[in-house]
Short mmCIF file of C-alpha atoms and ligand atoms in Angstrom, two decimals:
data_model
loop_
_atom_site.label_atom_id
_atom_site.label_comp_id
_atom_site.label_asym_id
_atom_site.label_seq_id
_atom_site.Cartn_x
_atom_site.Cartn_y
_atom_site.Cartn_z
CA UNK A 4 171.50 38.11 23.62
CA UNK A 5 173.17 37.16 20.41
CA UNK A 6 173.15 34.39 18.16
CA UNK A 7 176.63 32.21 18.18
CA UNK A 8 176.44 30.46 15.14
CA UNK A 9 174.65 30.14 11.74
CA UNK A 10 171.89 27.87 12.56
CA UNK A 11 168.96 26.10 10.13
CA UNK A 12 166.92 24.45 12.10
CA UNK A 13 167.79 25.89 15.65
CA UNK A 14 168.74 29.35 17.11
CA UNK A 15 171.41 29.90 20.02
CA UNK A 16 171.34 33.16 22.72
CA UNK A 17 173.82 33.68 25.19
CA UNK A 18 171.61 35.14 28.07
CA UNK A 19 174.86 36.07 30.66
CA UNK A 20 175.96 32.39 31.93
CA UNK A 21 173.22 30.36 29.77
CA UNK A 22 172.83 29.06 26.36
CA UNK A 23 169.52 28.92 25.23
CA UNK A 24 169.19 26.19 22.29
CA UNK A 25 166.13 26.62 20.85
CA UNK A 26 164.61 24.10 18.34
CA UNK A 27 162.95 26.26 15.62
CA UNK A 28 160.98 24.45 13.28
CA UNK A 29 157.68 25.63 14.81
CA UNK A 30 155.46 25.09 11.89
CA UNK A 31 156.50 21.20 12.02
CA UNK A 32 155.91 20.65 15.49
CA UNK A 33 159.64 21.08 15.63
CA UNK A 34 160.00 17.67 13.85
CA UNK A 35 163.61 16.95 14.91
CA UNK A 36 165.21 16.48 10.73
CA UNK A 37 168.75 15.40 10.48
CA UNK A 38 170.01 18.92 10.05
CA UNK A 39 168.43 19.67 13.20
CA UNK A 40 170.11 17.07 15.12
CA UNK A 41 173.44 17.70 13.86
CA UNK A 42 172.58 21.16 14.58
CA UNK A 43 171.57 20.64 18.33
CA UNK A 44 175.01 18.01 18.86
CA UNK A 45 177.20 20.82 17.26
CA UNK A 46 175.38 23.64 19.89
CA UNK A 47 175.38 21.48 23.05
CA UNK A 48 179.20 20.73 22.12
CA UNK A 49 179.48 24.27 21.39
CA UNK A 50 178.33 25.73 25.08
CA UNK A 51 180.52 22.63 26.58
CA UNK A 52 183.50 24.46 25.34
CA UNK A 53 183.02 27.86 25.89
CA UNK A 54 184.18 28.78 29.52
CA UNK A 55 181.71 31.45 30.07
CA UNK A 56 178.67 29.38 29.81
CA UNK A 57 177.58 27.32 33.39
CA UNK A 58 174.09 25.58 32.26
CA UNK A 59 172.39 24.91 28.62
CA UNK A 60 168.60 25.19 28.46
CA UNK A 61 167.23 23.15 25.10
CA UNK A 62 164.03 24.46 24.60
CA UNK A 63 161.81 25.10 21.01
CA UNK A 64 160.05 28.03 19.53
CA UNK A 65 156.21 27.49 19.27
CA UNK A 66 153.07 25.44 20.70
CA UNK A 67 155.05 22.10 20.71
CA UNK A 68 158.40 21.18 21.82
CA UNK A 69 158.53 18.60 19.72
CA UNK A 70 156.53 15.88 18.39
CA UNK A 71 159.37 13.86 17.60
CA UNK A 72 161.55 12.63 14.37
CA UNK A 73 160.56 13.75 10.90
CA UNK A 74 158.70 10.55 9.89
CA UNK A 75 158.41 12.09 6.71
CA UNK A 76 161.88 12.85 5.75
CA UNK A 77 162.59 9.14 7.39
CA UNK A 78 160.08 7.43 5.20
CA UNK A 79 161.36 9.66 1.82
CA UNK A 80 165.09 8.79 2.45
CA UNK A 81 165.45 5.67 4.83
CA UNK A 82 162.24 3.65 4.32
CA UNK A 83 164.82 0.83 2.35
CA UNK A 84 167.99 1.04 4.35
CA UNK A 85 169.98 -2.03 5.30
CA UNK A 86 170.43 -3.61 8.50
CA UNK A 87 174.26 -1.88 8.09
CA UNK A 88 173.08 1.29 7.23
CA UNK A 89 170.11 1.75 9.62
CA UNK A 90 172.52 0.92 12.49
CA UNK A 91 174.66 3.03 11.23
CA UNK A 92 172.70 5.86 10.83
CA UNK A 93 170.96 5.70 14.18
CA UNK A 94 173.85 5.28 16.57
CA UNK A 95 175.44 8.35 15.20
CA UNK A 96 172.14 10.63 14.47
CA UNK A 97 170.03 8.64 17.69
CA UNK A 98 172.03 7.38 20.23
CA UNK A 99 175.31 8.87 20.24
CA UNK A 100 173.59 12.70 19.90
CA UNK A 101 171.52 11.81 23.07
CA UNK A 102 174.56 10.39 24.79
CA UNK A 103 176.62 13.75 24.41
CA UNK A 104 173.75 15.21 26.09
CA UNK A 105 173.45 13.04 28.83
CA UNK A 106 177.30 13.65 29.32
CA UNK A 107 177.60 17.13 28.90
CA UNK A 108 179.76 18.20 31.68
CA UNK A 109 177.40 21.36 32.11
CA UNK A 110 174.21 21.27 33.55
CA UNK A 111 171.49 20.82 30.89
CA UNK A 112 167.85 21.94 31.64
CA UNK A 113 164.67 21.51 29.10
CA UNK A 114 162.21 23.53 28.78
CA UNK A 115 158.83 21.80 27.33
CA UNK A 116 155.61 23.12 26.27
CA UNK A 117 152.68 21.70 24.07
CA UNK A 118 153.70 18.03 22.22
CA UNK A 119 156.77 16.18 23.99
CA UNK A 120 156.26 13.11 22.03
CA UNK A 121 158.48 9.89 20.90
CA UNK A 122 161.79 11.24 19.85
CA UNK A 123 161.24 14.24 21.63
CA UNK A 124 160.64 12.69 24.82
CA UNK A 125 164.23 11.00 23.94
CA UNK A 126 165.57 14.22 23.67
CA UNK A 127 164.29 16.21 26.68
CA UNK A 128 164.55 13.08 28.67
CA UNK A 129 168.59 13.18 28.34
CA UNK A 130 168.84 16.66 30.07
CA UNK A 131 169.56 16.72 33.91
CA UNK A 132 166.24 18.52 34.78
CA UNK A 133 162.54 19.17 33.02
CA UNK A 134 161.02 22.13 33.37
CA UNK A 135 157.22 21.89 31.76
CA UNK A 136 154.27 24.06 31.40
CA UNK A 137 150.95 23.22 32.03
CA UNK A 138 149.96 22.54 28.73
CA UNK A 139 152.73 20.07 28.26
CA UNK A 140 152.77 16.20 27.57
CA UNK A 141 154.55 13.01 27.07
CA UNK A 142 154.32 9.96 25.58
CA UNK A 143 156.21 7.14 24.00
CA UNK A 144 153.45 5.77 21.29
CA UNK A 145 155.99 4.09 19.08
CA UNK A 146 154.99 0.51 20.08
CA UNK A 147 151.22 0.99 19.02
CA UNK A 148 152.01 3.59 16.12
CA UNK A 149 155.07 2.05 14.17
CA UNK A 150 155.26 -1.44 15.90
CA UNK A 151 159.05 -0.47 17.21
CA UNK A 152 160.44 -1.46 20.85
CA UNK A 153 160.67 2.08 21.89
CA UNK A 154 163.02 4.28 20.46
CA UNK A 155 166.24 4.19 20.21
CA UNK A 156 167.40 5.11 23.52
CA UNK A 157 165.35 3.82 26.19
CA UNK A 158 166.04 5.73 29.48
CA UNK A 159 162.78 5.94 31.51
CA UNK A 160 163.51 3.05 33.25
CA UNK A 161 165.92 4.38 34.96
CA UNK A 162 164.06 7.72 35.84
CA UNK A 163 160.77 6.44 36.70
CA UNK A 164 160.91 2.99 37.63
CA UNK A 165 160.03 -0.06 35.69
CA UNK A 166 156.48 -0.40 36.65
CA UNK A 167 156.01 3.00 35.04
CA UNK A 168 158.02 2.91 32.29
CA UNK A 169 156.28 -0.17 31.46
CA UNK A 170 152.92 2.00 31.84
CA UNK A 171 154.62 4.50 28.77
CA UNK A 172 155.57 2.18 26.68
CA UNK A 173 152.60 -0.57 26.44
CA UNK A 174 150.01 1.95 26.68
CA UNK A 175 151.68 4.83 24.43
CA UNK A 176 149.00 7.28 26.59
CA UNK A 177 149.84 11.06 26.54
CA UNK A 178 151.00 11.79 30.06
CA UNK A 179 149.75 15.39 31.12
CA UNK A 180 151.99 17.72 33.03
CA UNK A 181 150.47 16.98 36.01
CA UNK A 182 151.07 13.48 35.89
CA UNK A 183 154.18 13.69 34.31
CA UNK A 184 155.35 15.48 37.32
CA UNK A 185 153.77 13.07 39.97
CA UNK A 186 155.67 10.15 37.54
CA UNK A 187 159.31 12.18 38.52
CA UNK A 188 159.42 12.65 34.59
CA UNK A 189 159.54 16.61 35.45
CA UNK A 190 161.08 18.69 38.26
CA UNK A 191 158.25 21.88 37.55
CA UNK A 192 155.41 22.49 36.20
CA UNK A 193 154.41 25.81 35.87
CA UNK A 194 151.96 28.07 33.83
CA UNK A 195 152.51 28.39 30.13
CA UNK A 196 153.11 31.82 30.35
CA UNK A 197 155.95 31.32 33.42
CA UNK A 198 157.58 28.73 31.47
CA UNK A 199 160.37 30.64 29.76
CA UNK A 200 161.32 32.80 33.61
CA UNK A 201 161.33 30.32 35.50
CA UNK A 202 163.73 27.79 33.45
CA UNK A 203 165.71 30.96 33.00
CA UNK A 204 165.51 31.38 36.17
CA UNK A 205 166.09 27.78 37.95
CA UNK A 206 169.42 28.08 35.21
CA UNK A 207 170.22 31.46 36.63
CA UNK A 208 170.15 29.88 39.52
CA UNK A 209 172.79 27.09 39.08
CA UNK A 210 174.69 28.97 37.14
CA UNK A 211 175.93 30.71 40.55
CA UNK A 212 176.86 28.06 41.72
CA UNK A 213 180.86 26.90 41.43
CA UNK A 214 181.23 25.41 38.16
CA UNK A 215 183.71 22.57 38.99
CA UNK A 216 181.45 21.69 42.18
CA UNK A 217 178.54 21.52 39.83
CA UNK A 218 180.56 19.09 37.00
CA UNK A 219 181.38 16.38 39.56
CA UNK A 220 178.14 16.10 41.19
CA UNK A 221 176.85 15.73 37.82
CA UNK A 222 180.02 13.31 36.99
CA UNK A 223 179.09 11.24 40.20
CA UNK A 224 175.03 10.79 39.75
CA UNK A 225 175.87 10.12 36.14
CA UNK A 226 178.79 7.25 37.17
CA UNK A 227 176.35 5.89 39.86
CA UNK A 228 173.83 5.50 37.11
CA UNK A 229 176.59 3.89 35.09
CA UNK A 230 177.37 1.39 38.06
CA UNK A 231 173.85 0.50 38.17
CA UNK A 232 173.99 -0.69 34.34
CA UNK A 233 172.54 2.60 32.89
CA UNK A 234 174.83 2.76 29.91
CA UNK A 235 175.19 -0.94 28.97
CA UNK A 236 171.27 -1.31 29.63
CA UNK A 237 171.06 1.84 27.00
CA UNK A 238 173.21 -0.20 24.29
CA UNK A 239 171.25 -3.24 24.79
CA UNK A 240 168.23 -1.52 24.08
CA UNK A 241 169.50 0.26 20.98
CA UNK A 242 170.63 -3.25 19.84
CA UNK A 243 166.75 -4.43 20.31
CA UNK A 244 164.90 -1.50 18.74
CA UNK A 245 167.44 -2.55 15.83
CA UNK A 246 166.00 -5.95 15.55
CA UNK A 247 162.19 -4.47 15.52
CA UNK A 248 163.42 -2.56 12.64
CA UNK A 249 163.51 -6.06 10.40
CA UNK A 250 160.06 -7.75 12.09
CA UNK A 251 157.67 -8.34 9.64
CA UNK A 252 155.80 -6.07 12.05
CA UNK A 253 157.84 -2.79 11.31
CA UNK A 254 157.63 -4.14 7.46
CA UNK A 255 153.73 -3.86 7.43
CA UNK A 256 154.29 -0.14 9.03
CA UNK A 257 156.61 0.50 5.86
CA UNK A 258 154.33 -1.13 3.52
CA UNK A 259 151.09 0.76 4.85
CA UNK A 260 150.41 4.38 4.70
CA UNK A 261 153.10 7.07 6.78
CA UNK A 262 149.26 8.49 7.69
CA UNK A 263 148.09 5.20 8.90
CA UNK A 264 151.20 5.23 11.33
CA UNK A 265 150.55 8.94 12.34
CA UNK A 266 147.04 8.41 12.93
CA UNK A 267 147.14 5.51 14.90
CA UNK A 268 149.90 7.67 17.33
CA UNK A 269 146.82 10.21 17.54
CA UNK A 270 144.56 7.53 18.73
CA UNK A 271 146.51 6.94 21.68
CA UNK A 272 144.97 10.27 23.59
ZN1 ZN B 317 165.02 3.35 14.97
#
């Protein structure tokens, strides 16, 4: 085990064929900052290239995986931005760091306890498979909580259906494991304390597996998603969540109180 690179906001292990990714920012819920996603794009671009890793496991240190993007570092630096700039700014930090994860050529597992909320549930949602524990759960609350269409990449519907992505969005409930496993959101669910083995594990696992075999299937469930619209579906949406940006809506969010916002996310238990 041995860390690869100097890190901030994440930490990387080699564990044999794996790369572990680890979000560390435990004492923010691992808020995902901007460091931290230029930190995860750089890692998962990092394990692409090196030809003795098989399978990446993004996972986070702490109670929570994550409870999403750093609202407060958003509201301190990008509470004015323009159309141009907030575009910008989220296909490169948003969109285009979720994309390289969907089309990592390696198999990409996540590993999710505690919160797996709004921008995390982007992020975990772009790997291949979802480990959880017990104590994990999901939910997209940025409808109800900062009057947005979703986030910026909206993939669910393509994982679980419309009727139930549809049940994420316009509720913004927290899904428990459980559920979130009967939805097809997860693969596992497993104990909190079996979480880390068993992702190893199920990596382990794949990892024996021959490596070129294992990047086409990948290739060809990812190009039949493609054929059924997945990718221009995913720009679309980015293009909408843009326009909720400028409602008079979002503008009452960014007028109001950041705790108004966070609090109304908590009322969605
Ligand atoms: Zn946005």
């Amino acid at each position: 085990m041995s860390d690869v690179a100097l890190y901030h906001e994440i930490v990387c292990e080699t564990l044999g064929p794996v790369r572990r990714i680890l979000l560390n920012r435990p004492q923010l819920r691992n808020a995902q900052n901007r460091t931290m996603l230029d930190e995860i794009d750089a890692a998962f671009a990092a394990a692409a290239a090196d030809p003795t890793i098989r399978v990446i496991i993004l996972a986070a240190a702490g109670d929570h995986f994550s409870a999403g993007h750093d609202l407060k570092e958003a509201q301190r630096d990008r509470s004015h931005q323009s159309a141009e700039q907030r575009f910008h700014q989220e296909e490169a930090k948003y969109y285009q760091i979720c994309m390289h994860i969907h089309d990592c050529p390696k198999p990409t597992l996540a590993q999710v306890q505690g919160a797996c909320l709004a921008g995390g549930l982007m992020l975990a949602g772009m790997c291949d498979l979802i480990v959880a524990a017990e104590d994990a759960f999901f939910s997209d609350p940025t409808v109800h909580s900062v009057s947005l269409a979703s986030l910026e990449v909206l993939a669910y519907p393509f994982y679980l259906g419309p009727r139930r992505a549809k049940d994420l969005l316009l509720t913004g409930r927290r899904l428990p494991a459980s559920e979130a496993l009967q939805f097809g959101l997860v693969n596992r669910v497993v104990p909190r304390a079996e979480l880390e083995s068993t992702t190893l594990k199920l990596a382990e696992h794949i990892a024996k597996a021959a490596p070129f075999a294992v990047r086409l299937a990948k290739r060809s469930v990812n190009r039949m998603m493609d054929m059924a619209g997945f990718r221009t579906a995913l720009e679309a949406h980015f293009d909408t969540h843009q326009v909720t940006h400028h409602s008079d809506e979002f503008a009452a969010v960014i007028n109001g109180s950041l705790a108004n916002s966070i609090d109304r996310g908590k009322a969605l238990r």
